[in-house]
Tab-separated table of N, CA and C and ligand atoms in Angstrom:
chain	number	residue	atom	x	y	z
J	1	MET	N	-17.458	52.608	-45.661
J	1	MET	CA	-18.435	52.022	-46.565
J	1	MET	C	-19.372	50.784	-46.016
J	2	ALA	N	-20.126	50.459	-46.464
J	2	ALA	CA	-21.100	49.374	-46.027
J	2	ALA	C	-20.204	47.947	-46.171
J	3	GLY	N	-20.331	47.166	-45.078
J	3	GLY	CA	-19.748	45.852	-45.357
J	3	GLY	C	-17.798	46.197	-45.246
J	4	GLU	N	-17.700	47.280	-45.079
J	4	GLU	CA	-16.107	47.365	-44.519
J	4	GLU	C	-15.619	47.156	-43.348
J	5	PRO	N	-14.549	46.382	-42.840
J	5	PRO	CA	-14.304	46.331	-41.513
J	5	PRO	C	-14.074	47.690	-40.857
J	6	GLN	N	-14.664	47.585	-39.318
J	6	GLN	CA	-14.297	48.551	-38.508
J	6	GLN	C	-13.550	48.232	-37.620
J	7	ALA	N	-12.292	49.258	-37.486
J	7	ALA	CA	-11.577	49.186	-36.507
J	7	ALA	C	-11.676	49.070	-35.092
J	8	ASP	N	-12.762	49.343	-34.417
J	8	ASP	CA	-13.334	49.261	-33.113
J	8	ASP	C	-14.063	48.139	-32.998
J	9	CYS	N	-14.541	46.921	-33.806
J	9	CYS	CA	-15.405	45.927	-34.097
J	9	CYS	C	-14.796	44.526	-33.521
J	10	LEU	N	-15.284	44.164	-32.482
J	10	LEU	CA	-14.554	42.972	-32.043
J	10	LEU	C	-14.831	41.701	-32.783
J	11	PHE	N	-16.111	41.561	-33.818
J	11	PHE	CA	-16.245	40.549	-34.570
J	11	PHE	C	-15.320	40.679	-35.976
J	12	CYS	N	-15.391	42.082	-36.353
J	12	CYS	CA	-14.091	42.203	-37.216
J	12	CYS	C	-12.806	41.744	-36.905
J	13	LYS	N	-12.452	41.890	-35.847
J	13	LYS	CA	-11.144	41.409	-35.159
J	13	LYS	C	-11.238	39.981	-35.134
J	14	ILE	N	-12.157	39.356	-34.902
J	14	ILE	CA	-12.214	37.463	-34.777
J	14	ILE	C	-12.157	37.266	-36.283
J	15	VAL	N	-12.775	37.706	-37.314
J	15	VAL	CA	-12.812	37.598	-38.732
J	15	VAL	C	-11.063	37.907	-39.272
J	16	SER	N	-10.757	38.648	-38.818
J	16	SER	CA	-9.200	39.271	-39.246
J	16	SER	C	-8.159	38.110	-38.496
J	17	GLY	N	-8.419	37.560	-37.215
J	17	GLY	CA	-7.439	36.830	-36.586
J	17	GLY	C	-6.971	37.238	-35.722
J	18	ASP	N	-7.351	39.145	-35.397
J	18	ASP	CA	-6.817	39.443	-34.283
J	18	ASP	C	-6.945	39.194	-32.934
J	19	VAL	N	-8.375	38.634	-32.815
J	19	VAL	CA	-8.943	37.987	-31.573
J	19	VAL	C	-9.062	36.790	-31.763
J	20	PRO	N	-8.868	36.118	-30.725
J	20	PRO	CA	-8.863	34.436	-30.765
J	20	PRO	C	-10.256	34.184	-30.819
J	21	ALA	N	-10.438	32.896	-31.308
J	21	ALA	CA	-12.076	32.339	-31.141
J	21	ALA	C	-12.206	31.031	-31.416
J	22	THR	N	-12.828	30.143	-30.799
J	22	THR	CA	-12.953	28.889	-31.200
J	22	THR	C	-13.770	28.636	-32.374
J	23	ILE	N	-13.089	28.647	-33.510
J	23	ILE	CA	-13.993	28.367	-34.852
J	23	ILE	C	-14.472	27.375	-35.231
J	24	VAL	N	-15.810	26.746	-35.523
J	24	VAL	CA	-16.147	25.544	-35.601
J	24	VAL	C	-16.275	25.373	-37.077
J	25	ARG	N	-16.901	26.267	-37.854
J	25	ARG	CA	-16.749	26.300	-39.613
J	25	ARG	C	-16.760	27.513	-39.976
J	26	GLU	N	-16.084	27.669	-41.105
J	26	GLU	CA	-15.782	28.900	-41.797
J	26	GLU	C	-16.224	28.601	-43.539
J	27	THR	N	-16.784	29.595	-43.937
J	27	THR	CA	-16.976	29.640	-45.671
J	27	THR	C	-16.442	31.024	-46.028
J	28	GLU	N	-16.326	31.095	-47.246
J	28	GLU	CA	-15.875	32.294	-47.803
J	28	GLU	C	-16.485	33.279	-47.436
J	29	THR	N	-17.830	33.420	-47.102
J	29	THR	CA	-18.420	34.570	-46.409
J	29	THR	C	-18.728	34.914	-45.168
J	30	THR	N	-18.535	33.556	-44.258
J	30	THR	CA	-19.338	33.471	-43.064
J	30	THR	C	-17.985	32.805	-42.173
J	31	VAL	N	-18.329	33.237	-40.638
J	31	VAL	CA	-17.240	32.491	-39.760
J	31	VAL	C	-18.118	32.003	-38.699
J	32	ALA	N	-18.130	30.722	-38.128
J	32	ALA	CA	-19.026	30.155	-36.917
J	32	ALA	C	-17.975	30.263	-35.772
J	33	PHE	N	-18.246	30.687	-34.645
J	33	PHE	CA	-17.503	30.101	-33.470
J	33	PHE	C	-18.316	30.371	-32.232
J	34	ARG	N	-17.575	29.639	-31.283
J	34	ARG	CA	-18.272	29.394	-30.067
J	34	ARG	C	-18.458	30.572	-29.151
J	35	ASP	N	-19.680	30.783	-28.441
J	35	ASP	CA	-19.536	32.194	-27.844
J	35	ASP	C	-18.811	31.907	-26.577
J	36	ILE	N	-18.360	32.940	-26.196
J	36	ILE	CA	-17.563	32.645	-24.844
J	36	ILE	C	-18.122	32.704	-23.736
J	37	ASN	N	-19.611	33.213	-23.235
J	37	ASN	CA	-20.459	33.169	-22.375
J	37	ASN	C	-21.497	32.469	-22.931
J	38	PRO	N	-21.321	30.805	-22.980
J	38	PRO	CA	-22.855	30.106	-23.718
J	38	PRO	C	-23.810	30.172	-22.783
J	39	GLN	N	-25.064	30.395	-23.350
J	39	GLN	CA	-26.156	30.118	-23.051
J	39	GLN	C	-26.884	28.843	-22.730
J	40	ALA	N	-26.223	28.021	-23.537
J	40	ALA	CA	-26.669	26.641	-23.667
J	40	ALA	C	-25.823	25.638	-24.094
J	41	PRO	N	-25.882	24.209	-23.977
J	41	PRO	CA	-24.869	23.515	-24.090
J	41	PRO	C	-23.770	23.620	-25.509
J	42	CYS	N	-24.965	24.222	-26.655
J	42	CYS	CA	-24.408	24.307	-27.879
J	42	CYS	C	-24.857	25.852	-27.958
J	43	HIS	N	-23.895	26.578	-28.006
J	43	HIS	CA	-24.205	28.126	-28.373
J	43	HIS	C	-22.833	28.493	-29.133
J	44	VAL	N	-23.424	28.768	-30.395
J	44	VAL	CA	-22.469	29.340	-31.628
J	44	VAL	C	-22.932	30.451	-32.322
J	45	LEU	N	-21.983	31.456	-32.526
J	45	LEU	CA	-22.156	32.532	-33.324
J	45	LEU	C	-22.076	32.082	-34.482
J	46	VAL	N	-23.136	32.689	-35.794
J	46	VAL	CA	-22.471	32.976	-37.099
J	46	VAL	C	-22.864	34.349	-37.421
J	47	ILE	N	-21.473	34.612	-38.213
J	47	ILE	CA	-21.304	36.273	-38.537
J	47	ILE	C	-21.083	36.015	-39.990
J	48	PRO	N	-21.301	36.945	-40.754
J	48	PRO	CA	-20.705	37.464	-42.249
J	48	PRO	C	-19.280	38.056	-41.526
J	49	ARG	N	-18.443	37.730	-43.053
J	49	ARG	CA	-17.006	38.352	-42.642
J	49	ARG	C	-17.284	39.756	-42.944
J	50	ALA	N	-18.194	40.125	-43.799
J	50	ALA	CA	-18.444	41.865	-43.899
J	50	ALA	C	-19.043	42.344	-42.624
J	51	HIS	N	-18.852	43.486	-42.360
J	51	HIS	CA	-19.430	44.023	-41.388
J	51	HIS	C	-20.737	44.907	-41.689
J	52	TYR	N	-21.548	44.462	-41.224
J	52	TYR	CA	-22.903	45.314	-40.971
J	52	TYR	C	-23.497	45.298	-39.545
J	53	PRO	N	-24.533	46.265	-39.250
J	53	PRO	CA	-24.426	46.346	-37.981
J	53	PRO	C	-25.655	45.690	-37.387
J	54	ASP	N	-26.193	45.038	-38.214
J	54	ASP	CA	-27.279	43.931	-37.408
J	54	ASP	C	-27.835	43.306	-38.743
J	55	GLY	N	-29.004	42.101	-38.339
J	55	GLY	CA	-29.100	40.994	-39.250
J	55	GLY	C	-30.003	42.103	-40.375
J	56	ALA	N	-30.813	42.915	-40.091
J	56	ALA	CA	-31.811	43.490	-41.092
J	56	ALA	C	-30.664	44.600	-41.931
J	57	ALA	N	-29.599	45.108	-41.633
J	57	ALA	CA	-28.909	45.839	-42.442
J	57	ALA	C	-28.198	44.760	-43.487
J	58	LEU	N	-27.862	43.466	-42.732
J	58	LEU	CA	-26.918	42.562	-43.687
J	58	LEU	C	-28.046	41.965	-44.685
J	59	ALA	N	-29.134	41.957	-44.146
J	59	ALA	CA	-30.143	41.279	-45.477
J	59	ALA	C	-30.519	42.348	-46.650
J	60	THR	N	-30.552	43.724	-46.387
J	60	THR	CA	-30.838	44.711	-47.036
J	60	THR	C	-29.591	45.044	-47.943
J	61	ALA	N	-28.283	44.921	-47.345
J	61	ALA	CA	-27.164	45.143	-47.981
J	61	ALA	C	-26.787	43.913	-49.066
J	62	ALA	N	-26.670	42.880	-48.364
J	62	ALA	CA	-26.424	41.684	-48.831
J	62	ALA	C	-27.047	40.301	-48.680
J	63	PRO	N	-28.089	40.242	-49.493
J	63	PRO	CA	-29.116	39.477	-49.091
J	63	PRO	C	-28.734	37.695	-49.270
J	64	GLU	N	-27.673	37.911	-50.082
J	64	GLU	CA	-26.995	36.683	-50.549
J	64	GLU	C	-26.182	35.959	-49.025
J	65	VAL	N	-25.399	36.700	-48.762
J	65	VAL	CA	-24.766	36.695	-47.381
J	65	VAL	C	-25.407	36.200	-46.013
J	66	ALA	N	-27.012	37.068	-45.986
J	66	ALA	CA	-27.757	36.858	-45.162
J	66	ALA	C	-28.114	35.409	-45.314
J	67	ALA	N	-28.609	34.784	-46.491
J	67	ALA	CA	-28.737	33.504	-46.434
J	67	ALA	C	-27.703	32.526	-46.271
J	68	ASP	N	-26.410	33.085	-46.524
J	68	ASP	CA	-25.376	32.194	-46.003
J	68	ASP	C	-25.305	31.830	-44.588
J	69	VAL	N	-25.551	32.971	-43.542
J	69	VAL	CA	-25.539	33.216	-42.405
J	69	VAL	C	-26.690	31.872	-42.075
J	70	LEU	N	-27.818	32.221	-42.697
J	70	LEU	CA	-28.956	31.275	-42.344
J	70	LEU	C	-28.512	29.637	-42.402
J	71	ARG	N	-27.869	29.342	-43.562
J	71	ARG	CA	-27.717	28.156	-44.060
J	71	ARG	C	-26.642	27.685	-42.989
J	72	GLU	N	-25.613	28.350	-42.753
J	72	GLU	CA	-24.398	27.871	-41.942
J	72	GLU	C	-25.225	27.519	-40.309
J	73	ALA	N	-25.838	28.347	-40.037
J	73	ALA	CA	-26.611	28.072	-38.699
J	73	ALA	C	-27.066	26.468	-38.596
J	74	GLY	N	-27.746	26.099	-40.058
J	74	GLY	CA	-28.392	24.952	-40.081
J	74	GLY	C	-27.070	23.787	-40.296
J	75	GLU	N	-25.844	24.531	-40.896
J	75	GLU	CA	-24.884	23.255	-41.064
J	75	GLU	C	-24.274	23.174	-39.767
J	76	VAL	N	-24.019	24.151	-38.888
J	76	VAL	CA	-23.412	23.979	-37.623
J	76	VAL	C	-24.459	23.369	-36.791
J	77	ALA	N	-25.503	23.348	-37.032
J	77	ALA	CA	-26.435	22.461	-36.393
J	77	ALA	C	-26.224	20.879	-36.334
J	78	ALA	N	-26.208	20.676	-37.705
J	78	ALA	CA	-25.715	19.365	-38.376
J	78	ALA	C	-24.496	18.770	-37.531
J	79	GLN	N	-23.646	19.864	-37.983
J	79	GLN	CA	-22.180	19.498	-37.075
J	79	GLN	C	-22.306	18.969	-35.984
J	80	GLU	N	-22.840	19.902	-35.175
J	80	GLU	CA	-23.214	19.687	-33.566
J	80	GLU	C	-23.880	18.613	-33.460
J	81	LYS	N	-24.583	18.037	-34.126
J	81	LYS	CA	-25.485	16.899	-34.097
J	81	LYS	C	-26.788	17.331	-33.163
J	82	VAL	N	-27.238	18.768	-33.155
J	82	VAL	CA	-28.435	19.065	-32.401
J	82	VAL	C	-29.718	19.483	-33.438
J	83	ASP	N	-29.381	19.074	-34.644
J	83	ASP	CA	-30.329	19.239	-35.753
J	83	ASP	C	-31.543	18.460	-35.348
J	84	GLY	N	-31.232	17.278	-35.068
J	84	GLY	CA	-32.563	16.254	-34.878
J	84	GLY	C	-33.592	16.725	-33.542
J	85	HIS	N	-33.104	16.959	-32.712
J	85	HIS	CA	-33.903	17.674	-31.710
J	85	HIS	C	-34.336	18.733	-31.801
J	86	GLY	N	-33.567	19.935	-32.542
J	86	GLY	CA	-34.226	21.290	-32.695
J	86	GLY	C	-33.111	22.072	-32.072
J	87	TYR	N	-33.324	23.386	-32.817
J	87	TYR	CA	-32.303	24.607	-32.214
J	87	TYR	C	-33.048	25.793	-32.686
J	88	ARG	N	-32.369	26.891	-31.901
J	88	ARG	CA	-33.119	28.146	-32.267
J	88	ARG	C	-31.951	29.131	-32.724
J	89	VAL	N	-32.424	30.007	-34.035
J	89	VAL	CA	-31.490	30.873	-34.343
J	89	VAL	C	-31.910	32.286	-34.005
J	90	VAL	N	-31.177	33.166	-33.142
J	90	VAL	CA	-31.557	34.389	-32.792
J	90	VAL	C	-30.937	35.286	-33.553
J	91	PHE	N	-31.171	36.815	-33.925
J	91	PHE	CA	-30.663	37.721	-33.891
J	91	PHE	C	-31.021	38.725	-33.121
J	92	ASN	N	-30.599	39.108	-32.058
J	92	ASN	CA	-30.765	40.258	-31.363
J	92	ASN	C	-30.529	41.871	-31.959
J	93	THR	N	-31.520	41.846	-31.974
J	93	THR	CA	-31.432	43.532	-33.088
J	93	THR	C	-31.744	44.677	-31.766
J	94	GLY	N	-30.858	45.624	-31.691
J	94	GLY	CA	-30.902	46.980	-30.722
J	94	GLY	C	-30.445	46.487	-29.303
J	95	ALA	N	-30.064	47.566	-28.870
J	95	ALA	CA	-29.531	47.264	-27.345
J	95	ALA	C	-30.669	46.700	-26.287
J	96	GLY	N	-31.876	47.435	-26.788
J	96	GLY	CA	-33.177	46.899	-25.919
J	96	GLY	C	-33.438	45.534	-25.881
J	97	ALA	N	-32.952	45.014	-26.952
J	97	ALA	CA	-33.417	43.404	-27.116
J	97	ALA	C	-32.063	42.638	-26.923
J	98	GLY	N	-31.088	43.217	-26.230
J	98	GLY	CA	-29.803	42.556	-25.886
J	98	GLY	C	-28.720	42.461	-26.874
J	99	GLN	N	-28.857	43.299	-27.687
J	99	GLN	CA	-27.482	43.220	-28.622
J	99	GLN	C	-26.503	44.245	-28.222
J	100	THR	N	-25.223	43.680	-27.950
J	100	THR	CA	-24.063	44.061	-27.210
J	100	THR	C	-22.984	44.125	-28.326
J	101	VAL	N	-22.970	43.408	-29.544
J	101	VAL	CA	-22.052	43.646	-30.505
J	101	VAL	C	-22.492	43.871	-31.850
J	102	PHE	N	-22.238	45.404	-32.343
J	102	PHE	CA	-22.941	45.531	-33.417
J	102	PHE	C	-22.264	45.356	-34.817
J	103	HIS	N	-22.154	43.991	-34.852
J	103	HIS	CA	-21.658	43.399	-36.276
J	103	HIS	C	-22.575	42.168	-36.308
J	104	ALA	N	-23.665	41.902	-37.350
J	104	ALA	CA	-24.491	41.071	-37.543
J	104	ALA	C	-23.929	39.676	-36.880
J	105	HIS	N	-24.935	39.114	-36.272
J	105	HIS	CA	-24.646	37.599	-35.671
J	105	HIS	C	-25.732	36.781	-35.474
J	106	ALA	N	-25.618	35.600	-35.837
J	106	ALA	CA	-26.854	34.951	-35.744
J	106	ALA	C	-26.766	34.220	-34.407
J	107	HIS	N	-27.488	33.932	-33.405
J	107	HIS	CA	-26.989	32.768	-32.399
J	107	HIS	C	-27.574	31.628	-32.468
J	108	LEU	N	-26.735	30.518	-32.501
J	108	LEU	CA	-27.469	29.145	-32.619
J	108	LEU	C	-27.022	28.412	-31.436
J	109	LEU	N	-28.554	28.500	-30.720
J	109	LEU	CA	-28.677	27.929	-29.210
J	109	LEU	C	-29.254	26.648	-29.414
J	110	ALA	N	-28.627	25.585	-28.670
J	110	ALA	CA	-29.279	24.167	-28.863
J	110	ALA	C	-29.031	23.364	-27.610
J	111	GLY	N	-29.533	22.072	-27.122
J	111	GLY	CA	-28.919	21.258	-26.331
J	111	GLY	C	-29.496	21.378	-24.795
J	112	ARG	N	-30.511	21.978	-24.614
J	112	ARG	CA	-31.545	22.091	-23.420
J	112	ARG	C	-32.856	22.519	-24.270
J	113	GLY	N	-33.922	22.518	-23.021
J	113	GLY	CA	-35.202	22.626	-23.373
J	113	GLY	C	-34.941	24.406	-23.600
J	114	LEU	N	-35.910	24.569	-24.715
J	114	LEU	CA	-35.879	26.109	-25.136
J	114	LEU	C	-37.286	26.700	-24.584
J	115	THR	N	-37.503	27.679	-23.874
J	115	THR	CA	-38.641	28.023	-23.605
J	115	THR	C	-39.258	28.643	-24.686
J	116	TRP	N	-40.438	28.944	-24.961
J	116	TRP	CA	-41.281	30.151	-25.405
J	116	TRP	C	-42.274	30.675	-24.901
J	117	PRO	N	-42.633	31.978	-25.119
J	117	PRO	CA	-41.548	32.865	-25.647
J	117	PRO	C	-40.302	32.927	-24.807
J	118	PRO	N	-39.135	33.358	-25.543
J	118	PRO	CA	-37.897	33.467	-24.675
J	118	PRO	C	-37.884	34.971	-24.115
J	119	GLY	N	-37.332	34.951	-23.001
J	119	GLY	CA	-37.233	36.016	-22.158
J	119	GLY	C	-36.692	37.227	-22.668
U	201	AMP	P1	-25.416	39.988	-28.477
U	201	AMP	O1	-25.711	40.229	-27.293
U	201	AMP	O2	-26.528	39.322	-29.067
U	201	AMP	O3	-24.768	41.100	-29.065
U	201	AMP	O4	-24.402	38.592	-28.912
U	201	AMP	C1	-22.887	38.882	-28.764
U	201	AMP	C2	-22.667	37.505	-27.914
U	201	AMP	O5	-21.105	37.434	-28.177
U	201	AMP	C3	-22.631	37.527	-26.625
U	201	AMP	O6	-23.555	36.258	-26.390
U	201	AMP	C4	-21.362	37.223	-25.931
U	201	AMP	O7	-20.985	36.305	-25.103
U	201	AMP	C5	-20.449	36.947	-27.155
U	201	AMP	N1	-19.421	37.440	-27.203
U	201	AMP	C6	-18.367	38.680	-26.802
U	201	AMP	N2	-17.301	38.540	-26.800
U	201	AMP	C7	-16.969	37.384	-27.591
U	201	AMP	C8	-15.456	36.581	-27.762
U	201	AMP	N3	-14.488	37.195	-27.739
U	201	AMP	N4	-15.715	35.520	-28.482
U	201	AMP	C9	-16.763	34.908	-28.550
U	201	AMP	N5	-18.003	35.466	-28.219
U	201	AMP	C10	-18.086	36.556	-27.690
U	202	ZN	ZN1	-17.394	44.091	-37.293
């Protein structure tokens, strides 16, 4: 069923605590943790606790939780003190765009110059 935990999903296992992560913020609906392979001095992933394969599927099925993820990205940026300078929030969607974990997640990237357009 949409939103239910998936046994083979790495991020569902982080939500359940079966896989460890460096968690920086949690809410009733979201978890934010440091990316294991950071691409910037600040690289945090914000995920919904519920399983949806990507950001668009999340926004379609649970728009209030999609809003929670975006708001939390901003809260983490403030907590990490990168909000003043600026930060980027990215949803890689589909393998061709670099998505490797098919549980919706926002990348929060900051702490270095961020070129535009991204690669
Ligand atoms: P994406 O490529 O957009 O699907 O993003 C998945 C991200 O998850 C990558 O940036 C990985 O470095 C990160 N990642 C993979 N495994 C873990 C883990 N166990 N803990 C934290 N981040 C992870
Ligand atoms: Zn999942």
